[in-house]
mmCIF file of C-alpha atoms and ligand atoms in Angstrom:
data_model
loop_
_atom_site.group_PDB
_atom_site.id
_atom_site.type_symbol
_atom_site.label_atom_id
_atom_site.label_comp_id
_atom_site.label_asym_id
_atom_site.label_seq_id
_atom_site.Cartn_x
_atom_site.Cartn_y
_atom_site.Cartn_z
ATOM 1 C CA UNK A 1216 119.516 177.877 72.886
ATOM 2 C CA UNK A 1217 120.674 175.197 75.249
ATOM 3 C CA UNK A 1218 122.424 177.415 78.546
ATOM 4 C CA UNK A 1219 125.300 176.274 80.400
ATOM 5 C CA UNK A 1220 127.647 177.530 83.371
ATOM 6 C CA UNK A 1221 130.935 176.492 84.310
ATOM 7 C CA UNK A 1222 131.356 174.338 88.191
ATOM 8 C CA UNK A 1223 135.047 173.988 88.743
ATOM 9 C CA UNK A 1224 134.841 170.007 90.192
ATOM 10 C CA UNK A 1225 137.895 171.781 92.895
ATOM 11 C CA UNK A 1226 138.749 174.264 93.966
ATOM 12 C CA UNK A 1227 141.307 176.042 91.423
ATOM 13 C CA UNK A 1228 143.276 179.696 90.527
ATOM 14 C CA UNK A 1229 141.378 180.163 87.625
ATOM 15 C CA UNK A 1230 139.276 183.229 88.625
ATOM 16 C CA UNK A 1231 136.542 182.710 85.949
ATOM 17 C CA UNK A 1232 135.420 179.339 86.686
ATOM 18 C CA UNK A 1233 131.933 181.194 87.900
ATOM 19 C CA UNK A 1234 131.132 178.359 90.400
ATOM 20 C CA UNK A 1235 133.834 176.236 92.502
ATOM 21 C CA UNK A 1236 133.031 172.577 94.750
ATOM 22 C CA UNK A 1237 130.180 172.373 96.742
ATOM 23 C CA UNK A 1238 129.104 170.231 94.164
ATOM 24 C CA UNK A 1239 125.299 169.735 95.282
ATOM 25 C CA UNK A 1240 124.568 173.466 96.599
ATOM 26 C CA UNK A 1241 126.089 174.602 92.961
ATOM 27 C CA UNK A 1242 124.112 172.006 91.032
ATOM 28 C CA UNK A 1243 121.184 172.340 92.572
ATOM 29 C CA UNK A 1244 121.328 175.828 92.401
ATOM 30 C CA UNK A 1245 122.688 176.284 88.707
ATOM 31 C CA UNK A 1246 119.687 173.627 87.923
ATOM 32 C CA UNK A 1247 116.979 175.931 90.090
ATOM 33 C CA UNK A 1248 118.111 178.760 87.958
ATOM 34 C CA UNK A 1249 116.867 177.277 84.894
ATOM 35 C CA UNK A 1250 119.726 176.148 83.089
ATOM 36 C CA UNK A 1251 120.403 172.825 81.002
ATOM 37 C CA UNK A 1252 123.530 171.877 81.802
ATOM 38 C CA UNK A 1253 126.398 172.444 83.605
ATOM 39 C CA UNK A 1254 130.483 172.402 81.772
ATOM 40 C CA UNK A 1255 132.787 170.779 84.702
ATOM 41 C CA UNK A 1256 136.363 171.876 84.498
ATOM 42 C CA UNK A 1257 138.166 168.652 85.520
ATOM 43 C CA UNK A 1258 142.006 169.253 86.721
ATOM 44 C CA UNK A 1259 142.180 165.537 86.809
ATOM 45 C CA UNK A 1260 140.119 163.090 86.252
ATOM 46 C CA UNK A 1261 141.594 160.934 88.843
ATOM 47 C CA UNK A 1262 140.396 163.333 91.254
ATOM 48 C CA UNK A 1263 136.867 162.779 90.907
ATOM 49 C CA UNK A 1264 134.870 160.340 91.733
ATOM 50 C CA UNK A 1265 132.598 159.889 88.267
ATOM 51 C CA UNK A 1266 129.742 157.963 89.794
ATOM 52 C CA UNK A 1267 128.752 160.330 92.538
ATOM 53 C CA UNK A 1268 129.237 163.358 89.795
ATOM 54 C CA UNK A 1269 127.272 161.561 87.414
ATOM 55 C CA UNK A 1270 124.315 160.407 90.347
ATOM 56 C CA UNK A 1271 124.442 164.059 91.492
ATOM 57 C CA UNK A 1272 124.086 165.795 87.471
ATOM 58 C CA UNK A 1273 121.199 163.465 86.748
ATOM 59 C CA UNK A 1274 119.658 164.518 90.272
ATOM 60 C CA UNK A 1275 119.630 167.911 89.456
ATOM 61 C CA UNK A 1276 118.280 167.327 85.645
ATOM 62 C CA UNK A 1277 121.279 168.684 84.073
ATOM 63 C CA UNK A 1278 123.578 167.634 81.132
ATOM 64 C CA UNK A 1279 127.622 168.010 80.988
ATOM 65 C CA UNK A 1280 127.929 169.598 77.431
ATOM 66 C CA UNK A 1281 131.812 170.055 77.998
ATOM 67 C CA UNK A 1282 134.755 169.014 80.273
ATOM 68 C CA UNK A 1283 137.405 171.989 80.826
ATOM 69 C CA UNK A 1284 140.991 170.895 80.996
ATOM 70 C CA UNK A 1285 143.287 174.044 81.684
ATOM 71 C CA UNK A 1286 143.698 173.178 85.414
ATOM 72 C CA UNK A 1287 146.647 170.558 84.415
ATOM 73 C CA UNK A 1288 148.284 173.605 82.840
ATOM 74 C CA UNK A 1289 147.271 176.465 85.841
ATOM 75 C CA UNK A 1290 147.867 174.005 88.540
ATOM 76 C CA UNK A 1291 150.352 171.688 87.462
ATOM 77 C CA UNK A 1292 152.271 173.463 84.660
ATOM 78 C CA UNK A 1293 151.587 170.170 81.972
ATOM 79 C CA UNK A 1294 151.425 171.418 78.417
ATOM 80 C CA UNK A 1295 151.575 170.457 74.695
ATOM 81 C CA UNK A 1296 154.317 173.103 73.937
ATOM 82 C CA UNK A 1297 156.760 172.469 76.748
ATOM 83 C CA UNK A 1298 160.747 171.837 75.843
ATOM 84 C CA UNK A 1299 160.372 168.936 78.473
ATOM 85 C CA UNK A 1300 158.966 165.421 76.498
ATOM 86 C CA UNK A 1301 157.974 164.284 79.957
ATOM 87 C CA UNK A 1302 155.359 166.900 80.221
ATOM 88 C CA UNK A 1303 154.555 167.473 76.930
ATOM 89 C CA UNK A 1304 153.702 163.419 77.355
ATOM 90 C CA UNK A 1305 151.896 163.760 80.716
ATOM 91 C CA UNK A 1306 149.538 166.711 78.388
ATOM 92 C CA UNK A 1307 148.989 164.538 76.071
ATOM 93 C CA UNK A 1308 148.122 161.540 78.928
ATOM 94 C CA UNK A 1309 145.961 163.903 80.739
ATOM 95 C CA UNK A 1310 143.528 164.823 77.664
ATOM 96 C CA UNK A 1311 143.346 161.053 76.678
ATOM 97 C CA UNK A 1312 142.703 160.511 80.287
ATOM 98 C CA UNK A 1313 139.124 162.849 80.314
ATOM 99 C CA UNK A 1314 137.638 160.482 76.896
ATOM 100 C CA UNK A 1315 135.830 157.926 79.680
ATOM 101 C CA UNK A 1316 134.401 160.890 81.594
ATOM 102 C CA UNK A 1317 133.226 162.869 77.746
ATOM 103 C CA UNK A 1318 131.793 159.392 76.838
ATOM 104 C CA UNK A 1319 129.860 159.247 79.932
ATOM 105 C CA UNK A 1320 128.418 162.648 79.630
ATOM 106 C CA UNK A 1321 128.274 162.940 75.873
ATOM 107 C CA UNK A 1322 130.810 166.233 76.228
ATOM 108 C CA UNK A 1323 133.287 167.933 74.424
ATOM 109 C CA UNK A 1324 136.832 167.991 75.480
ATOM 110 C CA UNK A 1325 138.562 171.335 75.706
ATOM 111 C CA UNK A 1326 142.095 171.775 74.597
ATOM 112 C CA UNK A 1327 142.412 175.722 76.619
ATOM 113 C CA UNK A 1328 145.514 176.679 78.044
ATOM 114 C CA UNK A 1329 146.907 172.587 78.171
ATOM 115 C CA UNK A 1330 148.238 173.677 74.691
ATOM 116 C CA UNK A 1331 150.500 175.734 76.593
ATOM 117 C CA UNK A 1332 152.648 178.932 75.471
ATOM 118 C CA UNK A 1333 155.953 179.018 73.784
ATOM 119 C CA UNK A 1334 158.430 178.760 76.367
ATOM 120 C CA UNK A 1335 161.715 180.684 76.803
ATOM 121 C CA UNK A 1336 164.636 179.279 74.066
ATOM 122 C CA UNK A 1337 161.400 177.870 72.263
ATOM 123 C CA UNK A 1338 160.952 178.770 68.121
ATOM 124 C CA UNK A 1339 157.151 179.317 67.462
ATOM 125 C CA UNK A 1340 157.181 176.905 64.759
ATOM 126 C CA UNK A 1341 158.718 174.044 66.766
ATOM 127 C CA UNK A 1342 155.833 174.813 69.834
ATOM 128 C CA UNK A 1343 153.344 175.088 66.603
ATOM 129 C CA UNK A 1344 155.254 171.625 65.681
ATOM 130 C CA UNK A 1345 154.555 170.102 68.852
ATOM 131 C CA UNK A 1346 150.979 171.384 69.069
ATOM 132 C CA UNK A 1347 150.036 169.442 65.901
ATOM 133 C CA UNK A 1348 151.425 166.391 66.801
ATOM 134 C CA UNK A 1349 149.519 166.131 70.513
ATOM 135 C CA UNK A 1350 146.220 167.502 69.037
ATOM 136 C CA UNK A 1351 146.613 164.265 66.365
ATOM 137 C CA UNK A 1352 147.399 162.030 68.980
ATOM 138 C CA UNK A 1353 144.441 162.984 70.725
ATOM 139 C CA UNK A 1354 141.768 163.719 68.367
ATOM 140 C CA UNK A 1355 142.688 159.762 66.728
ATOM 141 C CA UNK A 1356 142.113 158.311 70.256
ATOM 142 C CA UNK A 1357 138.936 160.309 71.036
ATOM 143 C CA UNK A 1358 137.576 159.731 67.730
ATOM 144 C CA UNK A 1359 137.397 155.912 68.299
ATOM 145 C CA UNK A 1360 134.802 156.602 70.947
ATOM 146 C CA UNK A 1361 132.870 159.639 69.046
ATOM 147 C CA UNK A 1362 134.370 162.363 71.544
ATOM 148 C CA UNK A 1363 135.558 165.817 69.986
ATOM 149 C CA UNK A 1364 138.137 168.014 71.262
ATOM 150 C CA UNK A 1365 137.294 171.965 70.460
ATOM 151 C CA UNK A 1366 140.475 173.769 71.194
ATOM 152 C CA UNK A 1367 139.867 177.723 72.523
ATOM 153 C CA UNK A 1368 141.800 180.689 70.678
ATOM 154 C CA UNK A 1369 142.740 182.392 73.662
ATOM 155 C CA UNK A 1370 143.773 186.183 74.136
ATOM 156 C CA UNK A 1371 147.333 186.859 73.783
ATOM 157 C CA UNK A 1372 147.804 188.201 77.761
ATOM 158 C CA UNK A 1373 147.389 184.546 78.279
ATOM 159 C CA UNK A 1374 148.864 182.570 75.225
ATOM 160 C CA UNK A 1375 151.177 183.096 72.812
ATOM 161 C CA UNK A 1376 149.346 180.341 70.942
ATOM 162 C CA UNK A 1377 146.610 180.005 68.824
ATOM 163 C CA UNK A 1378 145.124 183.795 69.848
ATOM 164 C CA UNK A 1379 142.038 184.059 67.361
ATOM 165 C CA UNK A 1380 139.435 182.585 64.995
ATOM 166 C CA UNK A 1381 141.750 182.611 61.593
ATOM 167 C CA UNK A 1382 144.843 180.991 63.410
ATOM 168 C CA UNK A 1383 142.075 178.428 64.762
ATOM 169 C CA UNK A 1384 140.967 177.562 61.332
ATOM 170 C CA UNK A 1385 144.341 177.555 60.146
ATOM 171 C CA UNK A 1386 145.522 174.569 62.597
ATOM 172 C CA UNK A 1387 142.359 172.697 61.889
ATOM 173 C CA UNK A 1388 143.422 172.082 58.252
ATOM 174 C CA UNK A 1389 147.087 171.028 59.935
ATOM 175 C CA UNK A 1390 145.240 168.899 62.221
ATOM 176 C CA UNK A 1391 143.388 167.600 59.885
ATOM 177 C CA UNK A 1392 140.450 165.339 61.401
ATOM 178 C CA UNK A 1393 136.994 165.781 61.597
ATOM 179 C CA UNK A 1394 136.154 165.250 65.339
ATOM 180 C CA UNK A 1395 138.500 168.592 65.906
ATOM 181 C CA UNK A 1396 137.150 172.009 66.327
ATOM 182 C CA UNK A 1397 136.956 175.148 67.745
ATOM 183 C CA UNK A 1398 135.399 176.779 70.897
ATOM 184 C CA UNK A 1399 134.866 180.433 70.998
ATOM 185 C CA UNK A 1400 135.185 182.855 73.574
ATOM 186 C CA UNK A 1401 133.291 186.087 73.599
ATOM 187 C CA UNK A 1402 136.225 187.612 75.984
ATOM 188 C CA UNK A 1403 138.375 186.461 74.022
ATOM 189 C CA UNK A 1404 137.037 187.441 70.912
ATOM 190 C CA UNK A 1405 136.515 190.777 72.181
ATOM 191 C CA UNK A 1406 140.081 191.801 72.607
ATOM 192 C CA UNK A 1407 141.284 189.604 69.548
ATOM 193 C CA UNK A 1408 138.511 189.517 66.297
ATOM 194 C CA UNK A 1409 138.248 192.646 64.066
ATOM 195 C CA UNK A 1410 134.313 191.905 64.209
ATOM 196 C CA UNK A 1411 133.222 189.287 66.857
ATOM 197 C CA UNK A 1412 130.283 188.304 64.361
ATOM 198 C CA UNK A 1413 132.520 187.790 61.081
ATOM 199 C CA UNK A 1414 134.699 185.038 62.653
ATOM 200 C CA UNK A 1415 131.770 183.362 64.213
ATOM 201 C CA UNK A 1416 130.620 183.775 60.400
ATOM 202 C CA UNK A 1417 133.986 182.183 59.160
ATOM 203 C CA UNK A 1418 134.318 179.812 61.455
ATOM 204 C CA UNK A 1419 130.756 178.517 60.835
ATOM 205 C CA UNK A 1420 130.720 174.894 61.420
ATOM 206 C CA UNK A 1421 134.065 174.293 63.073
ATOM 207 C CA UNK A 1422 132.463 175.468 66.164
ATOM 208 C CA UNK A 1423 132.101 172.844 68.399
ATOM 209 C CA UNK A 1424 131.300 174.925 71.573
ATOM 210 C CA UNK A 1425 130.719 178.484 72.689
ATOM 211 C CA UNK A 1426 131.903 180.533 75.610
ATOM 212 C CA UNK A 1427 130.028 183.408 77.050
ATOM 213 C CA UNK A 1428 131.790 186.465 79.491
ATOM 214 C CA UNK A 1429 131.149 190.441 78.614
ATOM 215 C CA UNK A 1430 133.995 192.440 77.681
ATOM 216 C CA UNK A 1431 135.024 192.751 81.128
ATOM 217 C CA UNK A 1432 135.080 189.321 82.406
ATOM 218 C CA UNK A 1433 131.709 189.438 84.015
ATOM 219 C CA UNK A 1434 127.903 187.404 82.781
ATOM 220 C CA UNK A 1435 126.570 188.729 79.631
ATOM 221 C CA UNK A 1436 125.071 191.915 80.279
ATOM 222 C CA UNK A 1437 127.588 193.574 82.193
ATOM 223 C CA UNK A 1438 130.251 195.138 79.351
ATOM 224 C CA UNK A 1439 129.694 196.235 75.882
ATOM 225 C CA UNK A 1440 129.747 193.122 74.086
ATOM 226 C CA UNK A 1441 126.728 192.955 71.766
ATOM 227 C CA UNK A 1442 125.024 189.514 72.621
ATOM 228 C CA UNK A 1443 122.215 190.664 70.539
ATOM 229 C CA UNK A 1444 124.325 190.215 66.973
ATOM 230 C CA UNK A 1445 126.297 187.296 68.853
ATOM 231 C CA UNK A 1446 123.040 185.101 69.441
ATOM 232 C CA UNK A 1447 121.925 185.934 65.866
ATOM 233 C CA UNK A 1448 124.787 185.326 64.166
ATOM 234 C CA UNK A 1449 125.257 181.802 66.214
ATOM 235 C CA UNK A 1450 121.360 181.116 64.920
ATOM 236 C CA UNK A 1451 122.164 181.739 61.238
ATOM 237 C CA UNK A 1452 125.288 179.600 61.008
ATOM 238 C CA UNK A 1453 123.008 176.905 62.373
ATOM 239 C CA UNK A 1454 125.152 176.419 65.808
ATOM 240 C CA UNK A 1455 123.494 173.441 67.496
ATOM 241 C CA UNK A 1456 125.742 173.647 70.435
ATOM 242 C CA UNK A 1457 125.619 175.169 73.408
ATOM 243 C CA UNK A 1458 125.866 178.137 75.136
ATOM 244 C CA UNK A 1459 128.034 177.970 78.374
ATOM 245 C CA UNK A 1460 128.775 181.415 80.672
ATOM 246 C CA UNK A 1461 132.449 181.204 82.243
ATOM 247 C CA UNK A 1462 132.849 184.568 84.003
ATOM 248 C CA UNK A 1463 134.127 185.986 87.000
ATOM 249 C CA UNK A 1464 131.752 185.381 90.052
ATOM 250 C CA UNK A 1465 131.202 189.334 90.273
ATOM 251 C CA UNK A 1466 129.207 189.992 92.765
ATOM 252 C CA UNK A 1467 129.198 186.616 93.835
ATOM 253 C CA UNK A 1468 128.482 183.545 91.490
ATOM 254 C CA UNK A 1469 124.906 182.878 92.236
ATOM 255 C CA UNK A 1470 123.863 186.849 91.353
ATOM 256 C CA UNK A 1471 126.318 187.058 88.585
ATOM 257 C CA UNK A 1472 125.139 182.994 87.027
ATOM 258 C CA UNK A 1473 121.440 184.600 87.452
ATOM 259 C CA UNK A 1474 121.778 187.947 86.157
ATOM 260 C CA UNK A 1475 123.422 186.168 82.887
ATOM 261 C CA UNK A 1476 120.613 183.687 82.201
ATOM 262 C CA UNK A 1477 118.029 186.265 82.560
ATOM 263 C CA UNK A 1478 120.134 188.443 80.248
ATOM 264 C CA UNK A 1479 120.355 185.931 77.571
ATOM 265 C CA UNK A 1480 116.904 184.682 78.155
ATOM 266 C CA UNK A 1481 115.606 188.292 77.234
ATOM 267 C CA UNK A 1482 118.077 188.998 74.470
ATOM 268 C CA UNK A 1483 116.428 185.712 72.885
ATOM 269 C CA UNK A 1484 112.896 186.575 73.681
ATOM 270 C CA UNK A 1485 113.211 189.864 72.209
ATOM 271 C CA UNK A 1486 114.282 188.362 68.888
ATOM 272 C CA UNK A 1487 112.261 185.955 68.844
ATOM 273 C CA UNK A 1488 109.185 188.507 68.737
ATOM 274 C CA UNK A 1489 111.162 190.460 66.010
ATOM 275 C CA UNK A 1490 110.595 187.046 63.873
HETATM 276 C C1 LER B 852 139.119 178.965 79.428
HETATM 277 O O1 LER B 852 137.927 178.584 78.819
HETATM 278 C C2 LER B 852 139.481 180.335 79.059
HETATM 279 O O2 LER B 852 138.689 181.056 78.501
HETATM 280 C C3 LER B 852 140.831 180.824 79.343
HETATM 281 O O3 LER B 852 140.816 182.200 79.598
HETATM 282 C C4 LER B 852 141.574 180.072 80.397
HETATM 283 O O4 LER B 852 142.520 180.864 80.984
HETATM 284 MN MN1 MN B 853 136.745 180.289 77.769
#
């Protein structure tokens, strides 16, 4: 089980990016705790300068499994699904825009809340309509370079859009290409699967990432979610991925980003002796 944690590359409203700037005191810390990579959430590329990211990730020993894109959408309002074509283009700009960055660190792109929600005056199917389209335009361009985009069901207090593992599936056969898949959430899934295990099951290998919070928002360890099952069930569908912890930084992100690894570190360990 590769582990990684999510560093915010700015500072951003998001509140479960678990680690935020100070790029060298996180990364050094997140790579003294043990872990294998870190997932940057990127609000725009533009914004960062690669070289000195890149310098400081290979300092620390650490890989970039995934780039996080919702900060267009949380900070800047672009989306997939907005009535505006001048946004809806700027979305669809902004995701082509992280491919340099994903080819440099070998990482996933996320399609999160960039997909948007279906605005005011809005039919579903049209936002649906416009959601296929972007995710084609983007998967074809990021599929010339070997990058794949795993878009995020997303609980419906937050979306109105893609909210579980069967509508996920579902828009991967409308998408329709093979360097498109999914990213779970175990928050997420939480409040939206039947039986968080079962759609991991179903969704087998679509999953192209995997997000890790307890039911409460906070590291694995701290709510009622059963990582146990989870990390099994992830083992028998033969996930290669990784395993990345976005949750809130409760107490504070260095207890909460250590108090997770050592949670999932035992979990493991204890199965592994049940072998
Ligand atoms: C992002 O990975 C996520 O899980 C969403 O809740 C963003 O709001
Ligand atoms: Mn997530």
């Amino acid at each position: 089980m590769k582990l990684s944690i999510v560093l915010s590359t700015q500072s951003a409203q998001f509140q479960a990016a678990t680690f935020k700037g100070e790029l060298e005191t996180n990364l050094s810390y997140i790579s003294s705790l043990g872990y294998d990579g870190v997932e940057l959430a990127i609000r725009d590329p533009k914004l960062v300068d690669m070289d000195h990211l890149e310098s400081l990730v290979a300092e620390y020993n650490l890989r970039v499994p995934a780039i996080g894109t919702g900060q267009a959408w949380g900070e800047e309002g672009l989306s997939f699904t907005d009535p505006d074509p001048k946004v809806r283009f700027e979305a669809i700009e902004r995701i082509k825009s992280h491919i340099p960055g994903a080819v440099r660190f070998g990482a996933v792109i996320i399609i999160g809340l960039i997909r948007g929600i279906v605005k005011p005056g809005v039919e579903q199917s049209q936002a649906m309509d416009w959601l296929i389209e972007a995710l084609r335009e983007c998967t074809a361009s990021a599929r010339q370079f070997g990058v794949q985009l795993a878009l995020e069901p997303i609980n419906r207090y937050e979306t109105s859009l893609i909210n579980n593992a069967s509508q996920g599936l579902e828009l991967i056969k409308s998408v329709g290409i093979d360097n498109f898949g999914l990213l779970l959430d175990t928050f997420h899934m939480n409040i939206e699967e039947p039986i968080i295990e079962d759609s991991i099951r179903a969704c087998g290998m679509h999953i192209f990432h995997f997000h890790v919070a307890d039911s409460n928002r906070w590291y694995p360890g701290a709510g009622h979610v059963d990582f146990k099952t989870v990390l099994q069930t992830l083992a028998q569908v033969d996930y290669q991925g990784w395993v990345s912890g976005e949750f809130l930084p409760t107490p504070d992100a260095t207890t909460a980003a250590q108090r997770s690894i050592a949670f999932l570190q035992s979990v493991q360990s204890a199965q592994q002796h049940e072998v």
